Amino acid sequence: MLASTFVLGTQSEGKPPWAPVKPAVVRWAPARLVNGSPFLFRVRPSVRLKSLTGTWLGHELFFDYNPGKQTWVGFAGVSLETKPGRYPLVLHGISQQDARVDMDSQVRVWAAKYPTIVLHVPEKFTAPAPEMRTRIDQEKELKAKVFAVISPEREWAGRFLPAVSTSVSDPFGTRRTFNGAVKSVHGGLDYHAPVGTPLKAINSGTVILARDLFFEGNCVVLDHGQGLLSLYMHLWKIKVHEGERVERGREIGLSGATGRATGPHVHLAVRWQGVYLNPAELLNLRVP
Ligand SMILES: [Zn+2]
């Protein structure tokens, strides 16, 4: 895909304010984007840049330069709720000469197919007792506060690792009905895991939450920077502390069945700037 490119000159240079130049080349991987998917943008501008940022579906994009390929690479995602269609990608570069370079392109999003299932959990989770409401509300507030922070530095590097090596029991995006009443969409990826299975950090990051929550049970949240978080739920034991920096592959806890769980399993979720993305696709990303 080509992105029309304009260099913002200045009147003193005797150029028109907006000078169109050769378009930038924009690619993304995987090539077919669906709702719920994380992916990487690869941008090859026609003008040498010293920095590149962008906006996409209301999100802020951060790019890093890969000199070998003369390409800027940035992490992005599409929320589950995004309808199929074409969406604008707007890029802002700063040239070596400090001129603004604006690029824009259209990116197509397709519809993913996600399954529907019925589940049964203890009543207290679908109709929580009034005395539990205070706890649930407080935790809701805590999560909103923790999730709102976008740390500007990227902490993750290289391919993402699976949290456990066991098989998947429920994929991301499944539409679920709990006890015939409460409906929700599965915002993570579930793995079969007997209680006590070691859980690994899918990439490097900082522990921003490591505590017992009503729905999530013992829960660990890692901040990988630039709005990318990974969440590990229903743990039996937590092995990290809030504020601690962990390396990719570090053991962060042992799996269990705490919180709203139908039995022992691992729930791994990936959150990017307010939306949940498919962890299986994140693990498949070919990171340069
Ligand atoms: Zn789950």
Short mmCIF file of C-alpha atoms and ligand atoms in Angstrom, two decimals:
data_model
loop_
_atom_site.label_atom_id
_atom_site.label_comp_id
_atom_site.label_asym_id
_atom_site.label_seq_id
_atom_site.Cartn_x
_atom_site.Cartn_y
_atom_site.Cartn_z
CA MET A 1 0.00 0.00 0.00
CA LEU A 2 1.29 3.48 -0.82
CA ALA A 3 0.87 6.41 1.52
CA SER A 4 0.60 9.83 -0.06
CA THR A 5 3.40 11.91 1.43
CA PHE A 6 3.72 15.65 1.92
CA VAL A 7 6.70 17.57 3.22
CA LEU A 8 5.78 20.70 5.09
CA GLY A 9 8.26 23.32 3.88
CA THR A 10 8.46 26.94 4.97
CA GLN A 11 7.75 30.15 3.06
CA SER A 12 11.31 31.36 3.72
CA GLU A 13 12.61 28.38 1.77
CA GLY A 14 10.56 29.59 -1.17
CA LYS A 15 8.53 26.36 -1.33
CA PRO A 16 4.77 26.01 -1.17
CA PRO A 17 3.65 25.12 2.37
CA TRP A 18 2.81 21.56 1.34
CA ALA A 19 5.04 19.83 -1.17
CA PRO A 20 3.95 16.39 -2.31
CA VAL A 21 6.85 13.95 -2.67
CA LYS A 22 7.18 10.28 -3.63
CA PRO A 23 4.71 8.24 -1.59
CA ALA A 24 5.84 6.09 1.35
CA VAL A 25 5.39 2.32 1.19
CA VAL A 26 3.25 0.93 4.04
CA ARG A 27 2.94 -2.77 4.75
CA TRP A 28 1.54 -4.73 7.66
CA ALA A 29 1.90 -8.27 8.96
CA PRO A 30 -0.13 -10.42 9.05
CA ALA A 31 -1.22 -9.23 5.62
CA ARG A 32 -4.93 -9.85 6.29
CA LEU A 33 -6.02 -7.79 9.29
CA VAL A 34 -9.07 -8.91 11.26
CA ASN A 35 -10.88 -7.47 14.27
CA GLY A 36 -9.15 -8.58 17.49
CA SER A 37 -5.74 -8.92 15.90
CA PRO A 38 -2.38 -7.41 16.88
CA PHE A 39 -0.01 -6.67 14.02
CA LEU A 40 3.03 -4.68 12.94
CA PHE A 41 3.08 -1.75 10.53
CA ARG A 42 6.20 -1.45 8.39
CA VAL A 43 6.74 1.96 6.82
CA ARG A 44 9.38 2.83 4.24
CA PRO A 45 9.24 6.60 3.76
CA SER A 46 10.55 8.34 0.64
CA VAL A 47 12.21 10.97 2.83
CA ARG A 48 14.88 10.19 5.45
CA LEU A 49 13.32 10.63 8.88
CA LYS A 50 14.67 10.97 12.37
CA SER A 51 11.38 10.08 14.05
CA LEU A 52 7.98 8.66 13.16
CA THR A 53 4.68 8.49 15.07
CA GLY A 54 1.14 7.84 13.94
CA THR A 55 -2.53 7.45 14.72
CA TRP A 56 -4.73 4.48 13.88
CA LEU A 57 -8.32 3.80 15.03
CA GLY A 58 -7.87 6.38 17.77
CA HIS A 59 -4.64 4.80 19.05
CA GLU A 60 -1.19 6.31 19.27
CA LEU A 61 1.52 4.47 17.29
CA PHE A 62 5.21 4.36 18.20
CA PHE A 63 7.78 3.39 15.56
CA ASP A 64 11.37 2.16 15.74
CA TYR A 65 13.81 2.34 12.84
CA ASN A 66 15.30 -0.83 11.39
CA PRO A 67 18.39 0.47 9.50
CA GLY A 68 19.05 -2.87 7.75
CA LYS A 69 15.67 -2.70 6.01
CA GLN A 70 15.38 1.12 6.01
CA THR A 71 11.97 0.56 7.50
CA TRP A 72 10.10 1.92 10.51
CA VAL A 73 8.27 -0.75 12.51
CA GLY A 74 5.36 -0.03 14.85
CA PHE A 75 3.04 -2.21 16.92
CA ALA A 76 -0.72 -1.84 16.37
CA GLY A 77 -4.00 -3.70 16.80
CA VAL A 78 -7.66 -3.79 15.81
CA SER A 79 -10.32 -4.02 18.54
CA LEU A 80 -12.84 -6.87 18.49
CA GLU A 81 -15.63 -4.29 17.96
CA THR A 82 -14.09 -2.79 14.81
CA LYS A 83 -16.35 -3.41 11.80
CA PRO A 84 -14.89 -4.54 8.48
CA GLY A 85 -13.89 -1.63 6.26
CA ARG A 86 -11.09 0.72 5.35
CA TYR A 87 -9.55 2.86 8.05
CA PRO A 88 -7.10 5.76 7.82
CA LEU A 89 -3.53 5.43 8.96
CA VAL A 90 -2.02 8.86 9.57
CA LEU A 91 1.73 9.14 10.02
CA HIS A 92 3.83 12.07 11.19
CA GLY A 93 7.55 12.08 10.53
CA ILE A 94 10.32 14.57 11.22
CA SER A 95 12.90 14.72 8.46
CA GLN A 96 16.67 14.91 8.97
CA GLN A 97 16.27 18.63 8.08
CA ASP A 98 13.56 19.05 10.75
CA ALA A 99 10.72 19.42 8.25
CA ARG A 100 7.39 17.84 9.07
CA VAL A 101 6.55 14.89 6.82
CA ASP A 102 2.89 13.83 6.82
CA MET A 103 1.77 10.55 5.28
CA ASP A 104 -1.62 8.95 5.01
CA SER A 105 -2.97 5.69 3.78
CA GLN A 106 -6.06 3.46 4.00
CA VAL A 107 -5.88 0.05 5.64
CA ARG A 108 -8.45 -2.68 5.16
CA VAL A 109 -9.86 -4.64 8.12
CA TRP A 110 -11.74 -7.91 7.57
CA ALA A 111 -14.17 -9.73 9.88
CA ALA A 112 -12.80 -12.61 11.98
CA LYS A 113 -14.97 -15.64 12.79
CA TYR A 114 -15.15 -16.37 16.52
CA PRO A 115 -17.09 -19.28 18.10
CA THR A 116 -20.03 -19.15 20.57
CA ILE A 117 -20.17 -21.36 23.71
CA VAL A 118 -22.19 -21.88 26.93
CA LEU A 119 -20.47 -22.06 30.37
CA HIS A 120 -21.39 -22.70 33.98
CA VAL A 121 -19.71 -20.97 36.94
CA PRO A 122 -20.77 -20.61 40.62
CA GLU A 123 -23.77 -18.30 40.99
CA LYS A 124 -21.77 -15.76 43.05
CA PHE A 125 -19.92 -14.68 39.92
CA THR A 126 -22.96 -14.05 37.72
CA ALA A 127 -25.12 -12.61 40.54
CA PRO A 128 -22.57 -11.35 43.12
CA ALA A 129 -23.88 -10.87 46.68
CA PRO A 130 -24.49 -7.19 47.60
CA GLU A 131 -21.59 -7.28 50.10
CA MET A 132 -19.23 -8.23 47.25
CA ARG A 133 -20.31 -5.19 45.21
CA THR A 134 -18.02 -2.80 47.14
CA ARG A 135 -15.01 -5.01 46.46
CA ILE A 136 -15.94 -5.40 42.78
CA ASP A 137 -16.41 -1.62 42.38
CA GLN A 138 -13.12 -0.84 44.14
CA GLU A 139 -11.27 -3.30 41.93
CA LYS A 140 -12.92 -1.85 38.85
CA GLU A 141 -11.57 1.56 39.84
CA LEU A 142 -8.11 0.13 40.56
CA LYS A 143 -7.96 -1.59 37.16
CA ALA A 144 -9.11 1.55 35.35
CA LYS A 145 -6.30 3.51 37.06
CA VAL A 146 -3.64 0.90 36.32
CA PHE A 147 -4.75 0.44 32.69
CA ALA A 148 -4.90 4.18 31.94
CA VAL A 149 -1.12 4.67 32.09
CA ILE A 150 0.81 4.50 28.79
CA SER A 151 4.53 4.33 29.55
CA PRO A 152 6.44 5.84 26.60
CA GLU A 153 9.39 3.41 26.55
CA ARG A 154 9.11 0.04 24.82
CA GLU A 155 10.26 -2.71 27.19
CA TRP A 156 9.44 -5.73 25.02
CA ALA A 157 11.92 -6.96 22.45
CA GLY A 158 11.98 -9.98 20.19
CA ARG A 159 9.34 -12.66 19.75
CA PHE A 160 6.61 -13.21 22.34
CA LEU A 161 6.73 -16.52 24.22
CA PRO A 162 3.73 -18.62 25.28
CA ALA A 163 2.98 -18.27 29.03
CA VAL A 164 2.74 -22.07 29.31
CA SER A 165 3.52 -24.92 26.92
CA THR A 166 0.19 -26.74 27.49
CA SER A 167 -2.67 -26.89 24.96
CA VAL A 168 -5.33 -24.22 24.40
CA SER A 169 -8.75 -24.91 25.97
CA ASP A 170 -10.63 -21.82 24.80
CA PRO A 171 -9.48 -19.37 22.14
CA PHE A 172 -9.77 -15.59 22.19
CA GLY A 173 -12.98 -13.95 20.96
CA THR A 174 -15.40 -16.75 21.92
CA ARG A 175 -18.87 -15.38 22.63
CA ARG A 176 -19.89 -16.93 25.96
CA THR A 177 -23.09 -17.24 27.96
CA PHE A 178 -22.51 -17.83 31.70
CA ASN A 179 -25.31 -19.76 33.49
CA GLY A 180 -27.68 -18.96 30.65
CA ALA A 181 -27.68 -15.28 31.57
CA VAL A 182 -24.49 -13.24 31.61
CA LYS A 183 -23.05 -12.75 28.17
CA SER A 184 -19.48 -11.79 27.50
CA VAL A 185 -16.80 -12.10 24.89
CA HIS A 186 -13.68 -14.02 25.87
CA GLY A 187 -10.97 -11.36 26.02
CA GLY A 188 -8.07 -13.78 26.42
CA LEU A 189 -6.67 -17.18 25.58
CA ASP A 190 -7.21 -20.14 27.95
CA TYR A 191 -4.72 -22.96 28.36
CA HIS A 192 -5.31 -26.33 30.04
CA ALA A 193 -3.02 -26.31 33.07
CA PRO A 194 -3.02 -28.45 36.20
CA VAL A 195 -2.70 -26.40 39.42
CA GLY A 196 0.95 -25.47 39.97
CA THR A 197 2.02 -25.18 36.31
CA PRO A 198 4.78 -22.51 36.06
CA LEU A 199 3.75 -19.37 34.14
CA LYS A 200 6.23 -17.32 32.16
CA ALA A 201 6.32 -13.65 31.18
CA ILE A 202 5.53 -13.52 27.44
CA ASN A 203 8.04 -10.67 27.07
CA SER A 204 10.01 -8.23 29.20
CA GLY A 205 8.09 -5.65 31.18
CA THR A 206 7.27 -4.12 34.55
CA VAL A 207 4.81 -5.67 37.03
CA ILE A 208 2.03 -3.09 37.47
CA LEU A 209 -0.42 -5.38 39.31
CA ALA A 210 0.20 -8.55 41.34
CA ARG A 211 -2.69 -9.29 43.70
CA ASP A 212 -5.91 -11.18 44.38
CA LEU A 213 -8.99 -9.81 42.54
CA PHE A 214 -12.61 -11.05 42.72
CA PHE A 215 -13.09 -12.11 39.08
CA GLU A 216 -9.46 -12.55 38.01
CA GLY A 217 -8.33 -14.39 41.16
CA ASN A 218 -4.60 -14.06 41.78
CA CYS A 219 -3.61 -11.88 38.88
CA VAL A 220 -0.39 -10.48 37.42
CA VAL A 221 -0.31 -7.61 34.90
CA LEU A 222 2.89 -6.73 33.03
CA ASP A 223 3.42 -3.39 31.29
CA HIS A 224 5.56 -3.90 28.17
CA GLY A 225 5.52 -0.18 27.38
CA GLN A 226 3.76 2.01 24.78
CA GLY A 227 0.35 0.78 25.92
CA LEU A 228 0.96 -2.97 25.60
CA LEU A 229 0.05 -5.08 28.67
CA SER A 230 -0.14 -8.82 29.33
CA LEU A 231 -2.45 -10.24 32.02
CA TYR A 232 -2.23 -13.64 33.71
CA MET A 233 -5.26 -14.76 35.74
CA HIS A 234 -6.56 -17.42 38.17
CA LEU A 235 -3.09 -18.09 39.60
CA TRP A 236 -2.54 -20.30 42.64
CA LYS A 237 0.68 -18.45 43.60
CA ILE A 238 2.13 -15.12 42.49
CA LYS A 239 5.95 -14.96 42.30
CA VAL A 240 6.54 -11.28 41.46
CA HIS A 241 5.97 -7.93 43.16
CA GLU A 242 4.34 -4.76 41.90
CA GLY A 243 7.01 -2.41 40.54
CA GLU A 244 9.43 -5.23 39.69
CA ARG A 245 11.03 -5.45 36.23
CA VAL A 246 10.89 -8.94 34.68
CA GLU A 247 12.69 -10.39 31.69
CA ARG A 248 11.00 -12.35 28.93
CA GLY A 249 10.51 -15.98 30.03
CA ARG A 250 10.80 -15.22 33.76
CA GLU A 251 8.56 -17.38 35.99
CA ILE A 252 5.91 -15.02 37.37
CA GLY A 253 3.65 -17.50 39.19
CA LEU A 254 1.96 -20.89 39.32
CA SER A 255 -1.38 -21.61 37.68
CA GLY A 256 -4.54 -22.29 39.68
CA ALA A 257 -8.32 -21.88 39.63
CA THR A 258 -8.84 -18.72 41.72
CA GLY A 259 -11.54 -16.11 40.89
CA ARG A 260 -14.24 -16.71 38.25
CA ALA A 261 -12.85 -19.96 36.86
CA THR A 262 -14.68 -23.10 35.79
CA GLY A 263 -11.63 -25.16 36.85
CA PRO A 264 -7.83 -25.05 36.84
CA HIS A 265 -6.57 -23.19 33.77
CA VAL A 266 -4.50 -20.21 32.67
CA HIS A 267 -6.16 -17.14 31.21
CA LEU A 268 -3.67 -15.02 29.27
CA ALA A 269 -4.89 -11.66 27.99
CA VAL A 270 -3.19 -8.99 25.89
CA ARG A 271 -4.37 -5.42 26.26
CA TRP A 272 -3.22 -2.60 24.01
CA GLN A 273 -4.31 0.98 24.72
CA GLY A 274 -7.73 -0.05 26.05
CA VAL A 275 -8.57 -2.97 23.77
CA TYR A 276 -8.05 -6.71 24.14
CA LEU A 277 -6.15 -8.42 21.34
CA ASN A 278 -5.75 -12.06 20.35
CA PRO A 279 -2.77 -13.49 22.32
CA ALA A 280 -2.39 -16.37 19.83
CA GLU A 281 -1.78 -13.85 17.04
CA LEU A 282 0.70 -11.94 19.21
CA LEU A 283 2.69 -15.16 19.72
CA ASN A 284 2.71 -15.64 15.92
CA LEU A 285 4.02 -12.15 15.16
CA ARG A 286 7.33 -12.23 13.34
CA VAL A 287 9.14 -9.53 15.24
CA PRO A 288 12.28 -8.12 13.56
ZN ZN B 1 -10.15 -17.18 29.86
#
